[in-house]
Short mmCIF file of C-alpha atoms in Angstrom, two decimals:
data_model
loop_
_atom_site.label_atom_id
_atom_site.label_comp_id
_atom_site.label_asym_id
_atom_site.label_seq_id
_atom_site.Cartn_x
_atom_site.Cartn_y
_atom_site.Cartn_z
CA MET A 995 -14.38 -25.80 20.46
CA ALA A 996 -11.23 -24.46 20.38
CA GLU A 997 -8.36 -24.54 23.57
CA HIS A 998 -8.33 -22.33 25.60
CA PRO A 999 -5.09 -19.83 25.31
CA SER A 1000 -2.29 -20.12 26.42
CA PRO A 1001 -0.29 -18.33 29.16
CA SER A 1002 2.79 -17.93 27.18
CA LYS A 1003 0.74 -15.69 24.90
CA PRO A 1004 2.03 -11.88 25.31
CA PRO A 1005 -0.57 -9.71 26.98
CA TRP A 1006 -2.70 -7.97 25.17
CA LYS A 1007 -2.40 -3.38 24.88
CA PRO A 1008 -5.19 -2.13 27.21
CA ILE A 1009 -7.44 0.42 25.74
CA PRO A 1010 -6.33 4.16 26.10
CA PHE A 1011 -9.07 5.33 28.20
CA SER A 1012 -9.70 2.47 30.09
CA GLY A 1013 -13.15 2.58 32.52
CA ALA A 1014 -15.20 5.26 29.62
CA PHE A 1015 -18.04 2.55 29.96
CA ALA A 1016 -19.21 0.62 32.58
CA PHE A 1017 -21.45 -2.18 31.37
CA ASP A 1018 -22.60 -5.31 33.75
CA ALA A 1019 -24.97 -8.16 31.88
CA ASP A 1020 -27.85 -5.73 33.12
CA ALA A 1021 -26.83 -2.70 31.34
CA VAL A 1022 -25.78 -5.20 28.19
CA ALA A 1023 -29.20 -6.17 28.12
CA THR A 1024 -30.77 -2.99 28.29
CA HIS A 1025 -28.70 -1.23 25.65
CA TRP A 1026 -28.66 -4.85 23.38
CA VAL A 1027 -30.18 -3.36 20.48
CA ARG A 1028 -28.49 -0.06 20.36
CA LEU A 1029 -25.15 -2.17 20.62
CA HIS A 1030 -25.82 -4.14 18.15
CA ALA A 1031 -26.84 -2.21 15.47
CA CYS A 1032 -24.41 -2.90 13.92
CA ASP A 1033 -24.69 -6.99 13.33
CA ALA A 1034 -28.56 -7.76 14.63
CA GLN A 1035 -26.82 -10.60 16.91
CA PRO A 1036 -30.01 -11.60 18.79
CA LEU A 1037 -29.49 -11.21 22.88
CA PRO A 1038 -27.97 -14.28 24.65
CA PRO A 1039 -30.56 -15.97 26.72
CA ASP A 1040 -28.07 -16.97 29.76
CA ASP A 1041 -26.58 -14.49 32.16
CA ALA A 1042 -22.66 -15.88 31.69
CA ALA A 1043 -22.73 -14.61 28.50
CA ARG A 1044 -24.38 -11.34 28.60
CA ARG A 1045 -21.44 -11.07 30.93
CA ALA A 1046 -18.75 -12.05 28.86
CA TRP A 1047 -20.28 -9.89 25.76
CA ALA A 1048 -20.08 -6.83 29.45
CA LEU A 1049 -16.16 -7.44 29.67
CA TYR A 1050 -16.21 -6.96 25.31
CA HIS A 1051 -18.70 -3.57 25.40
CA GLN A 1052 -16.13 -2.72 28.14
CA GLY A 1053 -13.37 -2.72 26.04
CA GLU A 1054 -11.81 -5.72 28.15
CA PHE A 1055 -11.15 -7.58 25.22
CA ARG A 1056 -8.59 -9.79 26.69
CA ALA A 1057 -11.34 -10.29 29.12
CA ALA A 1058 -13.93 -11.26 26.84
CA PHE A 1059 -12.26 -13.68 24.58
CA GLU A 1060 -11.61 -15.35 27.66
CA ALA A 1061 -14.49 -15.36 28.96
CA GLY A 1062 -16.22 -16.53 25.68
CA LEU A 1063 -14.30 -18.78 25.05
CA ARG A 1064 -14.83 -20.90 28.32
CA LEU A 1065 -18.64 -20.58 27.24
CA GLY A 1066 -17.63 -22.60 24.26
CA GLY A 1067 -20.41 -22.22 21.80
CA ALA A 1068 -22.56 -20.18 23.53
CA GLY A 1069 -19.51 -17.80 23.92
CA ALA A 1070 -18.11 -17.64 20.15
CA THR A 1071 -18.83 -14.27 18.35
CA VAL A 1072 -17.87 -12.19 21.81
CA ALA A 1073 -14.93 -14.28 21.64
CA ASN A 1074 -14.53 -14.06 18.25
CA LYS A 1075 -15.50 -10.70 17.99
CA ALA A 1076 -12.88 -9.70 20.65
CA CYS A 1077 -10.09 -10.81 19.09
CA CYS A 1078 -10.73 -9.55 15.99
CA ILE A 1079 -11.76 -5.91 17.37
CA TYR A 1080 -8.19 -6.06 19.64
CA ALA A 1081 -6.26 -7.30 16.57
CA ASN A 1082 -7.35 -4.72 14.30
CA TYR A 1083 -7.63 -1.43 16.45
CA LEU A 1084 -4.44 -2.25 19.15
CA GLU A 1085 -2.30 -5.36 18.40
CA PRO A 1086 0.75 -3.12 17.04
CA SER A 1087 3.29 -6.71 16.44
CA GLU A 1088 2.32 -7.35 12.84
CA PRO A 1089 3.06 -10.79 13.30
CA VAL A 1090 0.59 -11.11 16.19
CA ARG A 1091 -2.07 -9.62 14.90
CA LEU A 1092 -2.06 -11.75 11.42
CA ALA A 1093 -1.63 -14.86 13.83
CA LEU A 1094 -4.73 -13.67 15.91
CA PHE A 1095 -7.16 -12.87 12.63
CA LEU A 1096 -5.70 -16.68 11.89
CA GLU A 1097 -6.70 -18.41 15.06
CA THR A 1098 -10.43 -16.22 14.63
CA ALA A 1099 -11.26 -16.75 11.17
CA GLU A 1100 -10.01 -21.04 12.10
CA ARG A 1101 -12.01 -20.61 15.20
CA ALA A 1102 -15.18 -19.42 13.03
CA ARG A 1103 -15.26 -22.05 10.68
CA LEU A 1104 -16.08 -24.49 12.99
CA GLN A 1105 -18.30 -22.21 14.65
CA ALA A 1106 -19.96 -22.11 11.15
CA VAL A 1107 -19.42 -26.01 10.14
CA GLN A 1108 -21.60 -26.38 14.08
CA GLU A 1109 -23.79 -23.58 13.79
CA PRO A 1110 -24.21 -22.83 9.71
CA LEU A 1111 -27.56 -21.25 9.96
CA ASN A 1112 -25.81 -18.23 12.85
CA PRO A 1113 -24.96 -15.37 10.36
CA ALA A 1114 -21.88 -14.56 13.09
CA ALA A 1115 -20.12 -17.59 12.39
CA TRP A 1116 -20.19 -16.02 9.10
CA TYR A 1117 -19.24 -13.03 9.57
CA TRP A 1118 -16.12 -13.28 11.94
CA GLN A 1119 -14.63 -15.84 9.98
CA ALA A 1120 -14.90 -13.26 6.44
CA TYR A 1121 -13.62 -10.26 8.25
CA ALA A 1122 -10.54 -12.26 9.82
CA LEU A 1123 -10.26 -13.66 6.35
CA GLY A 1124 -10.70 -10.47 5.21
CA ARG A 1125 -8.24 -8.36 8.15
CA TYR A 1126 -5.62 -10.82 7.27
CA SER A 1127 -6.22 -10.58 3.23
CA GLN A 1128 -4.87 -7.10 4.29
CA GLY A 1129 -2.12 -7.35 6.51
CA ILE A 1130 -0.47 -10.62 4.27
CA SER A 1131 -1.48 -7.67 0.98
CA VAL A 1132 -4.92 -8.72 -0.76
CA ALA A 1133 -3.16 -9.38 -4.10
CA LYS A 1134 -1.08 -12.21 -2.09
CA ALA A 1135 -4.85 -13.33 -0.51
CA LEU A 1136 -6.23 -13.07 -3.65
CA ALA A 1137 -3.58 -15.78 -4.96
CA GLN A 1138 -4.24 -18.19 -2.17
CA GLY A 1139 -7.40 -17.95 -3.37
CA LEU A 1140 -8.58 -16.11 0.02
CA GLY A 1141 -11.72 -14.03 -2.01
CA GLN A 1142 -13.44 -16.49 -2.55
CA ARG A 1143 -14.09 -17.70 0.73
CA ILE A 1144 -14.23 -13.66 2.10
CA ARG A 1145 -17.24 -12.83 0.03
CA GLY A 1146 -18.88 -16.02 0.55
CA ALA A 1147 -18.89 -15.62 3.88
CA LEU A 1148 -19.79 -12.07 3.61
CA GLU A 1149 -22.66 -12.65 1.63
CA ARG A 1150 -24.03 -16.17 3.31
CA THR A 1151 -24.07 -13.13 6.42
CA ILE A 1152 -26.37 -11.13 4.85
CA GLU A 1153 -28.74 -14.02 3.37
CA LEU A 1154 -28.81 -15.21 7.00
CA GLN A 1155 -29.19 -11.69 8.62
CA PRO A 1156 -30.27 -9.01 6.07
CA ALA A 1157 -30.12 -6.54 8.65
CA HIS A 1158 -26.33 -7.21 9.22
CA ALA A 1159 -25.05 -3.50 8.55
CA ASP A 1160 -21.05 -4.44 9.28
CA ALA A 1161 -21.25 -7.53 6.88
CA HIS A 1162 -22.31 -5.01 3.92
CA ALA A 1163 -19.61 -2.56 4.80
CA ALA A 1164 -17.24 -5.41 5.04
CA LEU A 1165 -18.98 -6.59 1.05
CA GLY A 1166 -18.12 -3.55 -0.05
CA ALA A 1167 -15.10 -3.14 1.28
CA PHE A 1168 -14.10 -6.73 -0.34
CA HIS A 1169 -15.45 -5.13 -4.34
CA ALA A 1170 -12.99 -1.66 -2.99
CA GLU A 1171 -10.11 -3.35 -2.12
CA VAL A 1172 -10.18 -6.22 -4.75
CA ILE A 1173 -10.49 -3.69 -7.82
CA ASP A 1174 -7.83 -1.05 -6.06
CA LYS A 1175 -5.32 -4.18 -6.09
CA VAL A 1176 -6.16 -5.82 -9.62
CA GLY A 1177 -7.75 -3.37 -11.50
CA PRO A 1178 -11.66 -3.03 -12.86
CA LEU A 1179 -11.51 -5.93 -15.49
CA ILE A 1180 -9.93 -8.28 -13.89
CA GLY A 1181 -11.68 -7.81 -10.89
CA ARG A 1182 -15.07 -7.73 -12.33
CA MET A 1183 -14.33 -11.71 -14.38
CA THR A 1184 -12.19 -13.70 -11.88
CA TYR A 1185 -14.14 -12.16 -8.38
CA GLY A 1186 -16.97 -10.81 -9.74
CA ALA A 1187 -15.83 -7.14 -7.82
CA ARG A 1188 -18.03 -4.05 -8.87
CA LYS A 1189 -17.76 -0.90 -7.98
CA ASP A 1190 -21.55 0.47 -8.29
CA VAL A 1191 -22.08 -3.19 -6.31
CA GLY A 1192 -19.17 -1.94 -3.50
CA LEU A 1193 -20.55 1.88 -3.12
CA ALA A 1194 -24.47 0.38 -3.01
CA MET A 1195 -22.91 -2.38 0.17
CA TYR A 1196 -21.45 0.91 1.82
CA ARG A 1197 -24.45 2.29 1.46
CA LYS A 1198 -27.06 0.35 2.95
CA ALA A 1199 -24.17 0.02 5.55
CA LEU A 1200 -24.90 3.29 6.03
CA ASP A 1201 -28.72 2.84 5.63
CA ILE A 1202 -29.45 0.23 8.48
CA ASN A 1203 -26.91 1.98 11.32
CA PRO A 1204 -26.59 5.48 10.46
CA ASP A 1205 -24.80 6.09 13.93
CA SER A 1206 -21.78 3.32 13.26
CA ALA A 1207 -18.69 5.33 13.15
CA MET A 1208 -16.75 2.59 10.84
CA ALA A 1209 -18.91 2.12 7.75
CA HIS A 1210 -18.18 5.86 8.08
CA LEU A 1211 -14.80 5.78 7.88
CA GLU A 1212 -14.54 2.63 5.71
CA TYR A 1213 -16.71 3.98 3.45
CA ALA A 1214 -14.37 7.44 2.61
CA ARG A 1215 -11.29 4.27 2.78
CA GLY A 1216 -13.09 3.09 -0.31
CA LEU A 1217 -14.35 5.91 -1.98
CA ILE A 1218 -10.62 7.17 -2.28
CA MET A 1219 -9.95 3.41 -3.56
CA LEU A 1220 -12.27 3.17 -5.94
CA GLU A 1221 -12.27 7.51 -7.25
CA GLY A 1222 -9.52 8.81 -6.33
CA ALA A 1223 -8.46 11.81 -4.71
CA CYS A 1224 -12.12 13.71 -6.43
CA GLN A 1225 -14.15 12.09 -3.95
CA ASN A 1226 -11.65 13.47 -1.37
CA THR A 1227 -14.42 16.13 -0.05
CA GLU A 1228 -16.89 13.25 0.41
CA ALA A 1229 -14.61 11.30 2.20
CA THR A 1230 -13.87 14.31 4.79
CA ARG A 1231 -17.49 14.71 5.08
CA LEU A 1232 -17.76 11.07 6.10
CA TYR A 1233 -14.53 11.25 8.94
CA GLN A 1234 -16.52 14.47 10.37
CA ARG A 1235 -19.58 12.92 10.70
CA ALA A 1236 -17.78 10.07 12.28
CA ALA A 1237 -15.75 12.17 14.40
CA ALA A 1238 -19.07 13.12 15.70
CA ILE A 1239 -21.30 9.91 16.53
CA GLU A 1240 -21.71 9.50 20.12
CA PRO A 1241 -19.70 6.24 21.55
CA MET A 1242 -21.61 3.89 22.77
CA ASP A 1243 -19.00 1.26 23.75
CA ALA A 1244 -14.82 0.92 23.44
CA LYS A 1245 -15.06 -0.29 19.74
CA GLU A 1246 -17.38 2.27 19.17
CA ARG A 1247 -15.00 4.82 21.05
CA LEU A 1248 -12.43 3.42 19.35
CA ASP A 1249 -13.75 3.92 15.81
CA ARG A 1250 -14.52 7.30 16.76
CA ASP A 1251 -10.89 8.70 17.59
CA LEU A 1252 -9.86 6.93 14.47
CA ALA A 1253 -12.02 9.43 12.58
CA ARG A 1254 -10.54 12.56 14.22
CA ALA A 1255 -6.67 12.05 14.30
CA GLU A 1256 -8.02 12.06 10.51
CA LEU A 1257 -9.90 15.43 11.39
CA HIS A 1258 -6.70 16.22 13.42
CA ASP A 1259 -3.67 14.92 11.92
CA MET B 1293 -12.82 21.35 14.07
CA ALA B 1294 -10.86 22.39 11.27
CA LYS B 1295 -11.80 21.41 8.35
CA LYS B 1296 -8.90 19.26 6.32
CA ALA B 1297 -8.28 17.44 3.23
CA PRO B 1298 -8.49 13.68 4.16
CA ARG B 1299 -5.34 11.62 3.15
CA ARG B 1300 -3.11 13.88 5.29
CA THR B 1301 -2.56 11.32 7.73
CA ALA B 1302 -1.21 8.46 4.67
CA GLU B 1303 0.68 11.51 3.03
CA ARG B 1304 2.86 11.64 6.88
CA ILE B 1305 2.40 7.88 7.03
CA LEU B 1306 5.04 7.79 3.39
CA GLU B 1307 6.94 10.63 5.09
CA VAL B 1308 7.80 8.97 7.97
CA THR B 1309 7.96 5.31 6.77
CA LEU B 1310 10.71 6.80 4.10
CA GLU B 1311 12.64 8.47 6.24
CA LEU B 1312 13.11 5.37 8.04
CA PHE B 1313 13.37 2.65 6.30
CA ASN B 1314 16.41 4.87 4.61
CA ARG B 1315 17.60 5.37 8.22
CA PHE B 1316 17.69 1.86 9.76
CA GLY B 1317 16.96 -0.70 6.18
CA GLU B 1318 13.38 -2.02 5.53
CA PRO B 1319 14.17 -5.14 7.25
CA ASN B 1320 14.66 -3.89 10.78
CA VAL B 1321 11.63 -1.43 11.00
CA SER B 1322 8.66 -2.60 11.75
CA THR B 1323 4.60 -1.28 11.52
CA THR B 1324 5.16 -1.54 15.82
CA LEU B 1325 8.25 1.14 15.20
CA ILE B 1326 6.35 3.02 12.62
CA SER B 1327 3.14 4.36 14.60
CA ALA B 1328 5.22 4.12 18.05
CA GLU B 1329 7.29 7.18 15.96
CA LEU B 1330 4.33 8.69 14.24
CA ASN B 1331 2.68 8.66 17.49
CA ILE B 1332 -0.41 6.98 16.29
CA SER B 1333 -2.41 4.11 17.44
CA PRO B 1334 -1.40 0.52 15.63
CA GLY B 1335 -5.47 0.79 14.11
CA ASN B 1336 -4.71 4.42 12.50
CA LEU B 1337 -1.87 2.90 10.42
CA TYR B 1338 -3.89 -0.26 9.98
CA TYR B 1339 -6.61 1.93 8.56
CA HIS B 1340 -4.40 3.78 5.99
CA TYR B 1341 -1.71 0.58 5.21
CA PRO B 1342 -2.96 -3.07 6.37
CA ALA B 1343 0.04 -4.78 5.39
CA LYS B 1344 3.89 -3.05 5.37
CA ASP B 1345 3.85 -4.72 1.69
CA GLU B 1346 1.60 -1.63 1.06
CA LEU B 1347 3.86 1.18 2.23
CA ILE B 1348 6.20 -0.64 0.26
CA ASN B 1349 4.68 -0.12 -3.19
CA SER B 1350 3.15 3.07 -2.33
CA LEU B 1351 6.94 3.94 -2.07
CA PHE B 1352 7.85 2.44 -4.48
CA ASP B 1353 5.29 3.80 -6.94
CA ARG B 1354 6.76 6.95 -6.00
CA TYR B 1355 9.68 6.61 -6.64
CA GLU B 1356 8.91 4.62 -9.85
CA ARG B 1357 6.63 7.82 -11.51
CA SER B 1358 9.95 10.36 -10.28
CA LEU B 1359 12.46 8.19 -12.14
CA SER B 1360 10.40 7.88 -15.07
CA GLU B 1361 10.13 11.55 -15.23
CA LEU B 1362 13.55 12.27 -15.04
CA LEU B 1363 14.58 9.75 -17.20
CA ASN B 1364 12.54 11.50 -20.14
CA ALA B 1365 15.66 14.10 -19.81
CA SER B 1366 18.48 12.00 -20.85
CA ASP B 1367 18.19 12.55 -24.62
CA ASN B 1368 18.61 16.33 -23.89
CA VAL B 1369 22.29 16.02 -22.87
CA ARG B 1370 24.73 17.32 -25.41
CA ASP B 1371 28.31 17.41 -23.26
CA VAL B 1372 30.05 16.21 -20.40
CA GLU B 1373 28.13 18.79 -18.21
CA ASP B 1374 24.40 17.73 -18.60
CA ALA B 1375 26.11 14.18 -18.52
CA TRP B 1376 27.08 15.14 -15.15
CA PHE B 1377 24.26 17.27 -14.17
CA PHE B 1378 21.90 14.45 -15.29
CA MET B 1379 23.63 11.76 -13.20
CA HIS B 1380 23.96 13.71 -10.17
CA THR B 1381 20.08 14.54 -10.48
CA LEU B 1382 19.60 10.53 -10.47
CA PHE B 1383 21.65 9.24 -7.44
CA GLU B 1384 19.83 12.70 -5.95
CA LEU B 1385 17.04 10.38 -6.94
CA ILE B 1386 18.31 7.68 -5.54
CA TRP B 1387 19.61 8.52 -2.51
CA GLN B 1388 16.04 9.73 -1.44
CA TYR B 1389 15.13 6.08 -2.07
CA ARG B 1390 17.92 4.57 -0.85
CA PHE B 1391 16.51 1.51 1.14
CA LEU B 1392 15.54 0.52 -1.83
CA TYR B 1393 19.18 -0.32 -3.02
CA ARG B 1394 20.49 -0.67 0.66
CA ASP B 1395 18.47 -4.14 1.01
CA LEU B 1396 16.90 -4.50 -3.16
CA ASN B 1397 17.70 -8.21 -3.10
CA ASP B 1398 15.58 -9.02 0.04
CA LEU B 1399 13.45 -7.18 -1.18
CA LEU B 1400 12.57 -8.56 -4.85
CA SER B 1401 12.55 -11.95 -3.20
CA LYS B 1402 9.63 -11.07 -0.73
CA ASN B 1403 7.43 -7.99 -2.39
CA ARG B 1404 6.03 -9.65 -6.49
CA ARG B 1405 5.47 -6.10 -7.60
CA LEU B 1406 9.59 -4.43 -7.03
CA GLU B 1407 10.48 -8.00 -8.61
CA THR B 1408 8.67 -7.30 -11.78
CA HIS B 1409 8.74 -3.42 -11.85
CA PHE B 1410 12.68 -3.36 -11.08
CA GLN B 1411 13.69 -5.38 -14.07
CA TRP B 1412 11.32 -2.52 -16.02
CA VAL B 1413 13.33 0.19 -13.88
CA LEU B 1414 16.76 -1.23 -14.90
CA LYS B 1415 15.36 -1.60 -18.83
CA ASN B 1416 14.61 2.14 -18.13
CA LYS B 1417 17.31 3.19 -16.85
CA THR B 1418 19.50 1.51 -19.55
CA ARG B 1419 17.52 3.16 -22.42
CA ALA B 1420 17.65 5.95 -20.75
CA VAL B 1421 21.60 5.65 -20.77
CA LYS B 1422 21.87 4.68 -24.42
CA ALA B 1423 19.88 7.77 -25.05
CA MET B 1424 22.06 10.28 -23.06
CA LEU B 1425 24.96 8.52 -25.04
CA ASP B 1426 23.60 8.56 -28.34
CA GLY B 1427 23.16 12.37 -27.80
CA LEU B 1428 26.66 12.79 -26.78
CA SER B 1429 27.35 10.70 -29.98
CA ARG B 1430 25.29 12.77 -32.23
CA ALA B 1431 26.96 16.78 -30.90
CA GLY B 1432 30.28 15.09 -31.23
CA SER B 1433 31.38 14.85 -27.53
CA ILE B 1434 32.14 11.36 -27.46
CA ASP B 1435 33.15 9.17 -30.39
CA ILE B 1436 31.92 5.70 -29.73
CA ASP B 1437 31.15 2.35 -32.14
CA SER B 1438 27.96 1.42 -32.46
CA ARG B 1439 29.26 -2.28 -31.51
CA GLU B 1440 30.14 -0.86 -27.91
CA VAL B 1441 26.41 1.30 -27.09
CA ASP B 1442 24.84 -1.54 -25.07
CA ALA B 1443 28.02 -2.72 -23.37
CA THR B 1444 29.24 0.90 -22.26
CA ALA B 1445 24.85 1.28 -21.62
CA THR B 1446 24.97 -2.23 -18.86
CA SER B 1447 28.36 -1.42 -17.13
CA MET B 1448 26.61 2.36 -16.46
CA VAL B 1449 23.26 1.26 -15.53
CA VAL B 1450 25.23 -1.67 -13.40
CA VAL B 1451 27.35 1.27 -11.03
CA LEU B 1452 24.53 3.76 -11.00
CA THR B 1453 22.61 0.88 -9.40
CA TYR B 1454 24.73 -0.95 -7.09
CA TRP B 1455 26.61 2.27 -6.09
CA LEU B 1456 24.37 2.96 -2.82
CA SER B 1457 25.23 -0.91 -2.07
CA TYR B 1458 28.88 -0.33 -2.67
CA GLU B 1459 29.17 2.77 -0.26
CA TYR B 1460 27.04 0.64 1.79
CA VAL B 1461 29.66 -2.22 2.36
CA ARG B 1462 32.60 0.63 2.73
CA ASP B 1463 30.92 1.44 5.59
CA PRO B 1464 28.15 -0.38 7.10
CA ARG B 1465 27.42 2.49 9.85
CA ARG B 1466 27.72 5.59 8.15
CA ALA B 1467 27.34 5.31 4.41
CA LEU B 1468 23.98 6.18 4.24
CA GLU B 1469 23.25 8.58 7.15
CA PRO B 1470 22.25 12.37 5.42
CA GLU B 1471 25.52 14.10 6.30
CA HIS B 1472 27.49 11.36 4.14
CA ALA B 1473 24.99 11.89 0.75
CA GLN B 1474 26.70 14.78 -1.30
CA VAL B 1475 30.21 12.65 -1.11
CA ALA B 1476 28.60 9.32 -1.97
CA LEU B 1477 26.57 10.59 -4.69
CA LEU B 1478 29.51 12.63 -6.18
CA ARG B 1479 31.95 9.19 -6.28
CA GLY B 1480 28.74 7.71 -7.85
CA ALA B 1481 28.04 10.46 -10.52
CA HIS B 1482 32.04 9.96 -11.44
CA HIS B 1483 32.69 6.58 -11.07
CA VAL B 1484 29.83 6.50 -14.15
CA LEU B 1485 30.67 9.51 -16.11
CA ASN B 1486 34.54 7.97 -15.68
CA LEU B 1487 33.29 4.90 -18.19
CA LEU B 1488 32.65 7.65 -20.61
CA MET B 1489 36.88 8.33 -20.20
CA PRO B 1490 37.69 6.12 -23.43
CA TYR B 1491 35.21 7.94 -26.17
CA LEU B 1492 35.06 11.15 -24.53
CA VAL B 1493 36.83 13.55 -27.64
CA PRO B 1494 39.84 15.55 -26.16
CA ALA B 1495 38.92 17.99 -24.94
CA GLN B 1496 35.64 16.69 -23.18
CA ARG B 1497 37.89 14.53 -21.47
CA GLN B 1498 39.85 17.20 -19.88
CA HIS B 1499 36.63 18.82 -18.85
CA LEU B 1500 35.53 15.95 -17.32
CA LEU B 1501 38.86 15.29 -15.60
CA SER B 1502 38.15 19.40 -13.75
CA LEU B 1503 35.02 18.75 -12.78
CA VAL B 1504 36.01 15.65 -10.62
CA THR B 1505 38.96 17.40 -9.96
CA ALA B 1506 36.40 21.12 -8.58
CA TYR B 1507 34.66 18.36 -6.69
CA ASP B 1508 37.34 15.99 -5.09
CA GLN B 1509 38.84 19.54 -3.70
CA GLY B 1510 35.61 20.77 -3.20
CA ASN B 1511 34.72 17.50 -0.25
CA GLY B 1512 38.91 16.85 0.37
#
């Protein structure tokens, strides 16, 4: 598995609402189904992994990441998720953020080699590469051939776990981003991106997990990309819905706060 | 909660980014600085603009749209007064997006969209300046051999495009600060139009000289 994080790496920024979510291994187990409505991740059988997840759900992303890495294969998913969520929501430096996504993509790729039937290995590979691609600009990423890898990993995730809500939202975002950046014709011919498929994916994500602030936010962004300003009213409705969701853990709170910032601005 | 149209955040991000780019130069502005200046979380910034390139592209698209509209007005130029007004408006637009010109080579080398579209910008400027020369010629304001039009138009576009770089080199610390806008723009418009001097009919030539003198005194 991947090496332990180097102590020379800069510390991670804390969440702005430290202490708002208290979880221990037991609480994580009790609320597992709701906490993982986003990804249908199975509850880990051992206590150490549950403790790592407790750190993640509290928003102690660095601690969760390190605990996950120490656990090896059993902690790979929590380490990758903690790293991606931190990078996406909290890391202020663009180069550090991109490096975190690349490192995660590589760890998840190795995880998928070890456990090809584990949907999380494919999903975090796709998520990390997808966010990395957005970060370097989607056009550049497509030119580097990342499009097929992201799409393939997301489709594999859904094949292995049809109830993976976040993978549906991410696949929706893939279709929307490709069409937005290269146009519907090239998008369809070269990358198989289609507006109707993209929109259907977002809706499916919301069907599976109607309380996902993230899926609402992504759908709003995708609608504007695919349909333009004529969808502003619908996007506002989605932001309002996302802003009203009661968050269950730190990551959900980050999404909810993002939606609120959108409406309050 | 107030019901508001979304994209207000996206809009505000663009406005503040343009200000920061213009002030410090695009290479010196990080996304960290942008989110700090706006007092929004990094996640919020990335949600709208996941890559700095997207901020650059969005700002460039706006510039390109405004420029196109403005350049289309070039064939209405009939005399030196119109030309002065046209050039001045053009320089004002360039000033609004001066970060593009301040670090042009750097931006071109790392951004594919700018690399391709800036060639279009140059062509469009040249086409517009030729239309202006044509208008001035038909109105009898200039007397120019058709074989000289291309070179004159190109020279005018070069001065137009690189004038702010010249101002910047002359005084890197202050030239591109807002308080220097007026004088920099007037100097630019003057030097572009000065290239018409050899071709202006006497009355128009006098008129250009008097415009320049009036503005020089105004900024003396």
